[in-house]
Coordinates of C-alpha atoms in Angstrom, one line a residue:
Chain A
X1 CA 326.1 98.9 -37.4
X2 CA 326.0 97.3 -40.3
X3 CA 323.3 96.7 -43.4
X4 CA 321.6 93.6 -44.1
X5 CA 323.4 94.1 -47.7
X6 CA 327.0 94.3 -47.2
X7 CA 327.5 96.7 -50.1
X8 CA 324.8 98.9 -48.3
X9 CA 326.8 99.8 -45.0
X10 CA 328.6 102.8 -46.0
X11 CA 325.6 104.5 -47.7
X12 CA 323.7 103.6 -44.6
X13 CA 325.6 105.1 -42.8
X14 CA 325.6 108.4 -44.7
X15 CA 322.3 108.9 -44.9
X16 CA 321.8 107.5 -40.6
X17 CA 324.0 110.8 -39.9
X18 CA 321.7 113.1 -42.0
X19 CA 319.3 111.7 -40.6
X20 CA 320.4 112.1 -37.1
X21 CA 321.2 115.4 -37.5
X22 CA 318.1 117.1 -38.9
X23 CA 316.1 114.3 -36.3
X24 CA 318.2 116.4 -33.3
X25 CA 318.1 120.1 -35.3
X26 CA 315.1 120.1 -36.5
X27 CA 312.6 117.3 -36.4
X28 CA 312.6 117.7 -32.2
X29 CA 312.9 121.6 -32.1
X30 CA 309.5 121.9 -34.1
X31 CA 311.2 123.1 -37.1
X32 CA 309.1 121.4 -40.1
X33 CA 311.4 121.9 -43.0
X34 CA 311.8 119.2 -44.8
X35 CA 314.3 116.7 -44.4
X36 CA 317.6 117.0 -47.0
X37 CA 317.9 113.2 -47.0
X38 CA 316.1 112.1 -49.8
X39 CA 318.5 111.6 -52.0
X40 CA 320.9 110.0 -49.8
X41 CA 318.0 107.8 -48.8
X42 CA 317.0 106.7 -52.1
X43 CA 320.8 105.4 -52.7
X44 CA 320.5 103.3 -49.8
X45 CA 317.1 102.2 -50.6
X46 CA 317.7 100.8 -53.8
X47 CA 320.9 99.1 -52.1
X48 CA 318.7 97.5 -49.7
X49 CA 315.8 96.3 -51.3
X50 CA 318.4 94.4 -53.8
X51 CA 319.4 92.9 -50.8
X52 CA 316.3 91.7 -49.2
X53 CA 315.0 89.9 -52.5
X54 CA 318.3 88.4 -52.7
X55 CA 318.3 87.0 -49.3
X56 CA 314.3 86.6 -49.8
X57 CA 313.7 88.3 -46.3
X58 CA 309.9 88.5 -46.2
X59 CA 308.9 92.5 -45.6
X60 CA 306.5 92.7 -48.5
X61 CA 303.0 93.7 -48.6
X62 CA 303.8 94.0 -44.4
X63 CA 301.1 96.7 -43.2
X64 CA 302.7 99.1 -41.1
X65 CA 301.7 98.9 -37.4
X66 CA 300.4 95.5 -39.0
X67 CA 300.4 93.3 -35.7
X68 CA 299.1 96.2 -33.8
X69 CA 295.1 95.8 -35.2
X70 CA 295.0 92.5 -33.1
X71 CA 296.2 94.0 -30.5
X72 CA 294.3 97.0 -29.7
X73 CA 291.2 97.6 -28.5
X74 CA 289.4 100.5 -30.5
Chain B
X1 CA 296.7 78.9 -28.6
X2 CA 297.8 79.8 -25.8
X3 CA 300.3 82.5 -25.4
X4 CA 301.4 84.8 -22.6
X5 CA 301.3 88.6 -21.7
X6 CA 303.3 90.9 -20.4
X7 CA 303.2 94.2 -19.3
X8 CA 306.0 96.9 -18.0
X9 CA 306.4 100.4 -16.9
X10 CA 309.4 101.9 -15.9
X11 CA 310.4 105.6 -15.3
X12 CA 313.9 106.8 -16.2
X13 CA 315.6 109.8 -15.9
X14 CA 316.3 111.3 -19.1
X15 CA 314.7 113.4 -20.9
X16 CA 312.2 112.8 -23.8
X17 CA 314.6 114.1 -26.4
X18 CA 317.4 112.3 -25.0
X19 CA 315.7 109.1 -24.9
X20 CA 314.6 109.7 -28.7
X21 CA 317.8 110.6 -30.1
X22 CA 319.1 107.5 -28.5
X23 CA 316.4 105.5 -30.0
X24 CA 317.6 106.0 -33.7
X25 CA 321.2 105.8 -32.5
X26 CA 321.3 102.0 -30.0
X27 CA 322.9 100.1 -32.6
X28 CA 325.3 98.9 -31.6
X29 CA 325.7 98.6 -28.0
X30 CA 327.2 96.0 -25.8
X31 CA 324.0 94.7 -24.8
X32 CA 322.8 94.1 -27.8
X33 CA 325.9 92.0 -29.5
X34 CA 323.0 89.5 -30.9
X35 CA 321.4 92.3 -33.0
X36 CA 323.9 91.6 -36.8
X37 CA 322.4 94.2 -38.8
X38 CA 319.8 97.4 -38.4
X39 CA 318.5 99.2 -41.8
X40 CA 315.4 102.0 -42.2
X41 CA 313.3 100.7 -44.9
X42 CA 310.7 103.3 -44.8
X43 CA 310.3 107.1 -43.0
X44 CA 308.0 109.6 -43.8
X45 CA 306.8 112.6 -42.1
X46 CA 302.7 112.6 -42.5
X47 CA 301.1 116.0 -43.1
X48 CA 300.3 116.4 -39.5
X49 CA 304.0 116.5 -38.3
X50 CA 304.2 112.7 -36.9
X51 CA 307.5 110.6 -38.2
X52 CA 306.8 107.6 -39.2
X53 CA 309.3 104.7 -39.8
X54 CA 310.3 101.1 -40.4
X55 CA 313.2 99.5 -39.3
X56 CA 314.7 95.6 -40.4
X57 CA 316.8 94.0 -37.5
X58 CA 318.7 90.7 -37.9
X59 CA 319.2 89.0 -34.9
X60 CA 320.8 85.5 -34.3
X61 CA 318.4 83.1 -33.1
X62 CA 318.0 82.7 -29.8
X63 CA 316.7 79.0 -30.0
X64 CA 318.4 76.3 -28.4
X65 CA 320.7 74.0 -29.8
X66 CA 318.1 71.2 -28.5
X67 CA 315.2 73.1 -30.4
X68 CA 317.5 73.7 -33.6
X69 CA 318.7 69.6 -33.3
X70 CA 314.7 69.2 -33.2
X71 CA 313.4 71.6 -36.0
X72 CA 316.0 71.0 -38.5
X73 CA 313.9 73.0 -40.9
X74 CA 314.7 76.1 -39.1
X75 CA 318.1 75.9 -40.2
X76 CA 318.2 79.8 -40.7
X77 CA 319.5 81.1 -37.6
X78 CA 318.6 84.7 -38.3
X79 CA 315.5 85.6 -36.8
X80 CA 314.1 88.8 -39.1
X81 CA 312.0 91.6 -37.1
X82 CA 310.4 94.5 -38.4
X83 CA 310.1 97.7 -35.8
X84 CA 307.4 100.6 -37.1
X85 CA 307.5 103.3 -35.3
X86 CA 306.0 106.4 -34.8
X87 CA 307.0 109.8 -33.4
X88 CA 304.7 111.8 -31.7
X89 CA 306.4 115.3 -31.4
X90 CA 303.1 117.8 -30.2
X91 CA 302.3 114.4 -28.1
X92 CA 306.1 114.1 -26.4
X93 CA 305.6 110.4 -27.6
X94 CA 307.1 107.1 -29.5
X95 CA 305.0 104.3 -30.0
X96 CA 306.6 101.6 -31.6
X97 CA 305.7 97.8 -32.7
X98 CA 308.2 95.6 -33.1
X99 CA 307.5 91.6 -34.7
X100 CA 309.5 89.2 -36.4
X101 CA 308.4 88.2 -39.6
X102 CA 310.4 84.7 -39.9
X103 CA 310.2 81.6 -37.4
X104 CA 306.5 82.7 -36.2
X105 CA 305.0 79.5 -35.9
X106 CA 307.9 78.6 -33.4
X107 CA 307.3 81.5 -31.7
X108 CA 305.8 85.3 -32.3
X109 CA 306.9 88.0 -30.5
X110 CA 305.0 91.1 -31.0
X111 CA 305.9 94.0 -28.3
X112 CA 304.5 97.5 -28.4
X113 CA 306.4 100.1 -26.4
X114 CA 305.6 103.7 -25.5
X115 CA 308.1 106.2 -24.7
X116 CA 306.3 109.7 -22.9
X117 CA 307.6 112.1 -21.8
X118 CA 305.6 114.5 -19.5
X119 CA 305.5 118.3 -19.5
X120 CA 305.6 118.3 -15.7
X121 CA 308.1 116.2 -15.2
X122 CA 310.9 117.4 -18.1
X123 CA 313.5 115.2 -17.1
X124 CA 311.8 111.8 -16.6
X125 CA 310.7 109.4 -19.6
X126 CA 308.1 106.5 -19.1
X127 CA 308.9 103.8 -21.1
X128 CA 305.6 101.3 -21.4
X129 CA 306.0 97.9 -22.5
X130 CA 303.6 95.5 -23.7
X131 CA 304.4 91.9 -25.3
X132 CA 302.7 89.5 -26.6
X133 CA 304.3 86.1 -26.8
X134 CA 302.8 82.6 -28.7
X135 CA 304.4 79.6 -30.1
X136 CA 302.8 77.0 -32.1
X137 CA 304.8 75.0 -30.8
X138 CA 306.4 75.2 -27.1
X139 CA 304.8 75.7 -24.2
X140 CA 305.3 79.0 -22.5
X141 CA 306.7 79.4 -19.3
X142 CA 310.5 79.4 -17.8
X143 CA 311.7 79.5 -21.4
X144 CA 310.7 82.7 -22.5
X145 CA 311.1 84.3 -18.9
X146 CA 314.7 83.4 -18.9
X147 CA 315.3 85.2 -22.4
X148 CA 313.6 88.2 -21.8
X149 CA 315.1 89.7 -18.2
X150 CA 312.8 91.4 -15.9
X151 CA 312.7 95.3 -16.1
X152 CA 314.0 94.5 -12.2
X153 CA 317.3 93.5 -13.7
X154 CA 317.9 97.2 -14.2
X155 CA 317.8 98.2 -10.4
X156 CA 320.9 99.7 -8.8
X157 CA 322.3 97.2 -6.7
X158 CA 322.4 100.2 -3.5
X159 CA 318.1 99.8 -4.2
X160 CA 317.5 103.2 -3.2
X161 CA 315.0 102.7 -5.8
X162 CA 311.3 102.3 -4.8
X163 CA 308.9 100.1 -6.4
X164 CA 305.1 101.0 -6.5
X165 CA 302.4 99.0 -7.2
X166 CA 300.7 100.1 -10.1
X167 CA 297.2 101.2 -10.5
X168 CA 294.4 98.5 -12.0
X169 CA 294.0 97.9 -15.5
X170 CA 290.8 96.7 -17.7
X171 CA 292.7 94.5 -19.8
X172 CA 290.4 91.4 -20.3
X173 CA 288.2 92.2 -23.2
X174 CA 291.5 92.7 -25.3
X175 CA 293.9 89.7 -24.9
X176 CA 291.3 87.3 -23.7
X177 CA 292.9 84.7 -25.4
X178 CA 296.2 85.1 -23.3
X179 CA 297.0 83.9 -20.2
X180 CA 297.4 87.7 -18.4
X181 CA 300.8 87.8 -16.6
X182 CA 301.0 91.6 -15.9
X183 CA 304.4 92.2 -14.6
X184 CA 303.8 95.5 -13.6
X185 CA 307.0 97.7 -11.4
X186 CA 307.2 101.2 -11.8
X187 CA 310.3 102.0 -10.8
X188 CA 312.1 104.9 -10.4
X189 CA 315.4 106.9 -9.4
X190 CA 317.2 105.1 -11.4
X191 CA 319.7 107.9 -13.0
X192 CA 320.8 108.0 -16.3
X193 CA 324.3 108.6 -15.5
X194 CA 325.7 107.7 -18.8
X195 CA 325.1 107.0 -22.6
X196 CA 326.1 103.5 -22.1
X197 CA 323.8 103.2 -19.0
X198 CA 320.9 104.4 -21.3
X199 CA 321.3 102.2 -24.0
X200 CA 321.8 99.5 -21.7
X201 CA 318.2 100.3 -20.4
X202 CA 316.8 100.6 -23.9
X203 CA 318.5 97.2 -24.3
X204 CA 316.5 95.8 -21.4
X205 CA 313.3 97.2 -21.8
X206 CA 312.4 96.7 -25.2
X207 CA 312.6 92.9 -27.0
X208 CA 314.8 94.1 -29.3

Protein backbone atom coordinates (compact mmCIF):
# COMPACT_ATOMS: atom_id res chain seq x y z
CA UNK A 1 0.00 0.00 0.00
CA UNK A 2 1.38 2.99 -0.68
CA UNK A 3 2.17 6.53 1.37
CA UNK A 4 0.42 9.64 0.85
CA UNK A 5 4.24 10.89 0.17
CA UNK A 6 5.61 8.91 -2.59
CA UNK A 7 9.18 9.10 -1.11
CA UNK A 8 7.59 7.66 2.12
CA UNK A 9 6.48 4.10 0.78
CA UNK A 10 9.38 2.10 1.41
CA UNK A 11 10.06 3.44 5.01
CA UNK A 12 6.35 2.77 5.51
CA UNK A 13 6.65 -0.13 4.79
CA UNK A 14 9.58 -0.94 7.09
CA UNK A 15 8.38 0.25 10.00
CA UNK A 16 4.31 -1.47 9.04
CA UNK A 17 6.36 -4.93 9.30
CA UNK A 18 7.84 -4.10 12.72
CA UNK A 19 5.02 -3.11 13.59
CA UNK A 20 3.08 -6.09 12.65
CA UNK A 21 5.32 -8.19 14.16
CA UNK A 22 5.61 -7.06 17.72
CA UNK A 23 1.52 -6.19 17.23
CA UNK A 24 1.21 -10.30 16.64
CA UNK A 25 4.36 -11.32 19.21
CA UNK A 26 3.82 -9.27 21.66
CA UNK A 27 1.25 -6.52 21.78
CA UNK A 28 -1.69 -9.44 21.65
CA UNK A 29 0.19 -12.11 23.85
CA UNK A 30 0.21 -9.58 26.89
CA UNK A 31 3.81 -9.05 26.57
CA UNK A 32 4.28 -5.23 27.51
CA UNK A 33 7.77 -4.52 26.35
CA UNK A 34 8.00 -1.86 24.52
CA UNK A 35 7.84 -1.60 21.03
CA UNK A 36 11.50 -1.51 18.89
CA UNK A 37 9.80 0.76 16.24
CA UNK A 38 10.62 3.98 17.24
CA UNK A 39 13.15 4.71 15.31
CA UNK A 40 11.93 3.32 12.28
CA UNK A 41 8.78 5.32 13.02
CA UNK A 42 10.25 8.52 13.43
CA UNK A 43 11.95 8.14 9.78
CA UNK A 44 8.63 7.68 8.35
CA UNK A 45 7.12 10.32 10.40
CA UNK A 46 9.20 13.06 9.35
CA UNK A 47 8.61 11.66 5.64
CA UNK A 48 5.06 12.06 6.07
CA UNK A 49 4.35 15.12 7.70
CA UNK A 50 6.54 16.77 4.86
CA UNK A 51 4.07 15.40 2.75
CA UNK A 52 0.88 16.37 4.22
CA UNK A 53 1.90 20.17 4.44
CA UNK A 54 2.99 19.90 1.03
CA UNK A 55 -0.23 18.55 -0.21
CA UNK A 56 -1.97 20.83 2.68
CA UNK A 57 -4.12 17.72 3.86
CA UNK A 58 -5.90 19.19 6.86
CA UNK A 59 -4.95 16.69 10.10
CA UNK A 60 -3.83 19.46 12.35
CA UNK A 61 -4.98 20.30 15.72
CA UNK A 62 -7.63 17.13 14.84
CA UNK A 63 -8.52 15.79 18.46
CA UNK A 64 -8.27 12.17 18.57
CA UNK A 65 -11.56 10.34 18.79
CA UNK A 66 -12.58 14.03 17.84
CA UNK A 67 -16.06 13.32 16.07
CA UNK A 68 -16.81 10.81 18.74
CA UNK A 69 -17.86 13.62 21.78
CA UNK A 70 -20.99 14.41 19.56
CA UNK A 71 -21.70 11.26 19.23
CA UNK A 72 -21.80 9.67 22.52
CA UNK A 73 -23.82 9.81 25.14
CA UNK A 74 -21.88 10.05 28.56
CA UNK B 1 -29.80 19.34 9.20
CA UNK B 2 -30.92 16.44 8.65
CA UNK B 3 -28.86 13.43 8.35
CA UNK B 4 -29.32 9.73 8.69
CA UNK B 5 -28.29 6.80 10.99
CA UNK B 6 -27.27 3.61 10.78
CA UNK B 7 -26.64 0.83 12.85
CA UNK B 8 -25.07 -2.93 12.24
CA UNK B 9 -24.12 -5.95 13.98
CA UNK B 10 -22.72 -8.84 12.53
CA UNK B 11 -21.04 -11.97 14.02
CA UNK B 12 -18.11 -13.62 12.11
CA UNK B 13 -16.14 -16.47 12.68
CA UNK B 14 -12.69 -15.56 13.40
CA UNK B 15 -11.20 -15.04 16.13
CA UNK B 16 -10.45 -11.76 18.02
CA UNK B 17 -6.79 -11.88 17.30
CA UNK B 18 -7.36 -12.84 13.84
CA UNK B 19 -9.70 -10.12 13.11
CA UNK B 20 -7.05 -7.57 14.75
CA UNK B 21 -4.06 -8.53 12.93
CA UNK B 22 -6.09 -8.21 9.81
CA UNK B 23 -7.19 -4.89 10.83
CA UNK B 24 -3.54 -3.27 10.57
CA UNK B 25 -2.86 -5.39 7.59
CA UNK B 26 -6.43 -4.73 4.84
CA UNK B 27 -4.63 -2.53 2.65
CA UNK B 28 -4.78 -3.46 -0.05
CA UNK B 29 -7.40 -5.70 -0.90
CA UNK B 30 -9.54 -6.14 -3.94
CA UNK B 31 -12.41 -4.63 -2.34
CA UNK B 32 -10.98 -1.82 -1.47
CA UNK B 33 -9.21 -0.66 -4.99
CA UNK B 34 -10.72 3.00 -4.16
CA UNK B 35 -8.64 3.31 -1.01
CA UNK B 36 -4.87 5.12 -2.97
CA UNK B 37 -2.92 5.49 0.03
CA UNK B 38 -2.98 4.32 4.02
CA UNK B 39 -0.19 5.97 6.46
CA UNK B 40 -0.06 5.72 10.64
CA UNK B 41 0.33 9.17 11.78
CA UNK B 42 0.22 8.58 15.42
CA UNK B 43 0.45 5.25 17.94
CA UNK B 44 1.09 5.14 21.31
CA UNK B 45 0.66 2.64 23.91
CA UNK B 46 -0.99 4.56 27.15
CA UNK B 47 0.28 3.53 30.59
CA UNK B 48 -2.62 1.33 31.12
CA UNK B 49 -1.75 -1.04 28.17
CA UNK B 50 -4.44 0.33 25.48
CA UNK B 51 -2.88 1.05 21.72
CA UNK B 52 -3.84 3.90 20.53
CA UNK B 53 -3.54 5.03 16.87
CA UNK B 54 -4.28 7.30 13.84
CA UNK B 55 -4.42 6.34 10.52
CA UNK B 56 -4.73 8.87 6.98
CA UNK B 57 -6.69 7.11 4.10
CA UNK B 58 -6.92 8.64 0.56
CA UNK B 59 -9.76 7.50 -1.19
CA UNK B 60 -11.02 8.61 -4.67
CA UNK B 61 -14.15 10.41 -4.46
CA UNK B 62 -17.08 8.67 -4.73
CA UNK B 63 -19.17 11.68 -6.03
CA UNK B 64 -20.83 11.59 -9.21
CA UNK B 65 -19.76 12.97 -12.31
CA UNK B 66 -23.21 15.00 -12.18
CA UNK B 67 -22.34 16.33 -8.52
CA UNK B 68 -18.56 17.00 -9.63
CA UNK B 69 -20.12 18.88 -13.17
CA UNK B 70 -22.25 20.79 -10.34
CA UNK B 71 -19.65 21.60 -7.48
CA UNK B 72 -16.76 22.56 -9.58
CA UNK B 73 -15.10 23.79 -6.46
CA UNK B 74 -14.65 20.28 -5.29
CA UNK B 75 -12.35 19.71 -7.98
CA UNK B 76 -10.07 17.58 -5.59
CA UNK B 77 -11.20 14.12 -6.11
CA UNK B 78 -9.42 12.73 -3.01
CA UNK B 79 -11.60 12.49 -0.25
CA UNK B 80 -9.12 12.54 3.04
CA UNK B 81 -10.26 10.35 6.23
CA UNK B 82 -8.74 10.04 9.45
CA UNK B 83 -9.40 6.52 11.41
CA UNK B 84 -8.35 6.71 15.41
CA UNK B 85 -8.41 3.75 16.92
CA UNK B 86 -8.07 2.10 19.91
CA UNK B 87 -7.11 -1.41 21.18
CA UNK B 88 -8.58 -2.78 24.01
CA UNK B 89 -6.38 -5.87 24.87
CA UNK B 90 -7.64 -6.81 28.90
CA UNK B 91 -11.17 -5.78 27.11
CA UNK B 92 -10.83 -8.25 23.78
CA UNK B 93 -11.82 -4.91 21.99
CA UNK B 94 -11.22 -2.30 18.99
CA UNK B 95 -13.13 0.71 18.86
CA UNK B 96 -12.38 2.79 16.07
CA UNK B 97 -13.76 6.24 14.49
CA UNK B 98 -13.27 6.84 11.26
CA UNK B 99 -14.27 10.70 9.41
CA UNK B 100 -13.14 12.45 6.58
CA UNK B 101 -11.70 15.64 7.13
CA UNK B 102 -12.08 17.23 3.49
CA UNK B 103 -15.55 17.60 1.37
CA UNK B 104 -17.67 17.69 4.81
CA UNK B 105 -20.11 20.13 3.97
CA UNK B 106 -20.96 17.86 0.90
CA UNK B 107 -21.16 15.17 2.97
CA UNK B 108 -19.75 13.88 6.59
CA UNK B 109 -19.32 10.56 7.23
CA UNK B 110 -18.43 9.69 10.67
CA UNK B 111 -18.72 5.75 11.54
CA UNK B 112 -17.73 4.17 14.82
CA UNK B 113 -17.06 0.43 14.81
CA UNK B 114 -16.48 -2.05 17.61
CA UNK B 115 -14.80 -5.24 17.14
CA UNK B 116 -15.32 -7.83 20.59
CA UNK B 117 -14.46 -10.60 20.91
CA UNK B 118 -16.03 -12.78 23.75
CA UNK B 119 -14.34 -15.10 26.19
CA UNK B 120 -17.21 -17.65 25.72
CA UNK B 121 -17.28 -17.70 22.43
CA UNK B 122 -13.25 -17.77 21.34
CA UNK B 123 -13.74 -18.14 17.77
CA UNK B 124 -16.52 -15.57 16.97
CA UNK B 125 -15.87 -11.69 16.58
CA UNK B 126 -18.85 -9.06 16.76
CA UNK B 127 -18.14 -6.43 14.60
CA UNK B 128 -20.64 -3.23 15.65
CA UNK B 129 -21.21 -0.54 13.25
CA UNK B 130 -22.56 2.70 13.75
CA UNK B 131 -22.66 5.71 11.05
CA UNK B 132 -23.59 8.79 11.03
CA UNK B 133 -24.23 10.40 7.71
CA UNK B 134 -25.12 14.43 6.79
CA UNK B 135 -24.74 16.59 3.84
CA UNK B 136 -25.10 20.18 3.68
CA UNK B 137 -26.07 19.79 0.70
CA UNK B 138 -28.02 16.51 -0.75
CA UNK B 139 -30.67 15.05 0.49
CA UNK B 140 -30.26 11.62 1.99
CA UNK B 141 -31.84 8.69 0.81
CA UNK B 142 -31.13 6.14 -2.23
CA UNK B 143 -27.75 7.88 -2.74
CA UNK B 144 -25.97 7.03 0.10
CA UNK B 145 -27.80 3.50 0.45
CA UNK B 146 -26.47 2.49 -2.88
CA UNK B 147 -22.73 3.38 -1.80
CA UNK B 148 -22.62 1.87 1.32
CA UNK B 149 -23.93 -2.05 0.73
CA UNK B 150 -25.90 -3.65 3.35
CA UNK B 151 -24.08 -5.93 5.86
CA UNK B 152 -26.70 -8.49 3.93
CA UNK B 153 -24.45 -8.37 0.92
CA UNK B 154 -22.12 -10.58 2.82
CA UNK B 155 -24.54 -13.65 3.16
CA UNK B 156 -23.59 -16.95 1.52
CA UNK B 157 -25.68 -17.36 -1.32
CA UNK B 158 -26.66 -21.38 0.14
CA UNK B 159 -28.40 -18.81 3.28
CA UNK B 160 -27.81 -21.37 5.73
CA UNK B 161 -27.33 -18.27 7.65
CA UNK B 162 -29.98 -17.12 10.10
CA UNK B 163 -30.87 -13.66 10.75
CA UNK B 164 -32.26 -12.55 14.25
CA UNK B 165 -33.92 -9.70 15.15
CA UNK B 166 -32.05 -7.78 17.49
CA UNK B 167 -32.82 -6.74 20.93
CA UNK B 168 -34.34 -2.84 21.58
CA UNK B 169 -32.22 -0.04 21.87
CA UNK B 170 -32.64 3.51 23.79
CA UNK B 171 -31.09 5.49 21.12
CA UNK B 172 -33.20 8.66 21.05
CA UNK B 173 -31.69 11.00 23.55
CA UNK B 174 -28.38 10.72 21.54
CA UNK B 175 -28.94 11.27 17.80
CA UNK B 176 -32.19 13.08 18.18
CA UNK B 177 -31.26 15.18 15.45
CA UNK B 178 -31.16 12.15 12.89
CA UNK B 179 -33.67 10.50 11.29
CA UNK B 180 -33.08 6.84 13.12
CA UNK B 181 -32.78 4.17 10.41
CA UNK B 182 -31.43 1.17 12.52
CA UNK B 183 -30.57 -1.47 10.20
CA UNK B 184 -30.07 -3.97 12.60
CA UNK B 185 -29.21 -8.08 11.26
CA UNK B 186 -27.17 -10.13 13.40
CA UNK B 187 -26.04 -12.60 11.39
CA UNK B 188 -24.21 -15.42 11.71
CA UNK B 189 -22.44 -18.71 10.38
CA UNK B 190 -20.95 -17.07 7.99
CA UNK B 191 -17.23 -18.82 8.08
CA UNK B 192 -14.24 -17.25 7.55
CA UNK B 193 -12.90 -19.62 5.20
CA UNK B 194 -10.16 -17.50 3.86
CA UNK B 195 -7.91 -14.30 4.34
CA UNK B 196 -9.38 -12.84 1.23
CA UNK B 197 -12.97 -13.75 2.55
CA UNK B 198 -12.03 -11.76 5.77
CA UNK B 199 -10.80 -8.78 4.36
CA UNK B 200 -13.60 -8.74 2.01
CA UNK B 201 -15.89 -8.56 5.15
CA UNK B 202 -13.74 -5.95 6.82
CA UNK B 203 -14.24 -4.22 3.40
CA UNK B 204 -18.04 -4.43 3.77
CA UNK B 205 -18.63 -3.64 7.15
CA UNK B 206 -16.71 -0.79 7.88
CA UNK B 207 -17.02 2.68 5.52
CA UNK B 208 -13.71 2.58 4.84
Amino acid sequence: MNSVGEGCTELKREYDQCFNRWFAEKFLKGDRSADPCSELFLKYHTCVQKAIKEKDIPVEGVEFMGPNREKADS
Amino acid sequence: MMGKYFFSETDIKSTWDQVLAAFWQRYPNPYSTHVLTEDVLFREVTPDNLLLSRRLLTKTSRLPRWAERVFPGNLSRSVYIIEDSVVDLGNRSLTTLTWNVNHAKLMRVVERCVFAGEQDRPVWTRITREAWISSGVFGLSRPIQKHRPCVLEILPRNRKTSIQPPKPRNLSNTYDQYEQRVNVMIISGHPIKSKQNLMHILEIIPFV
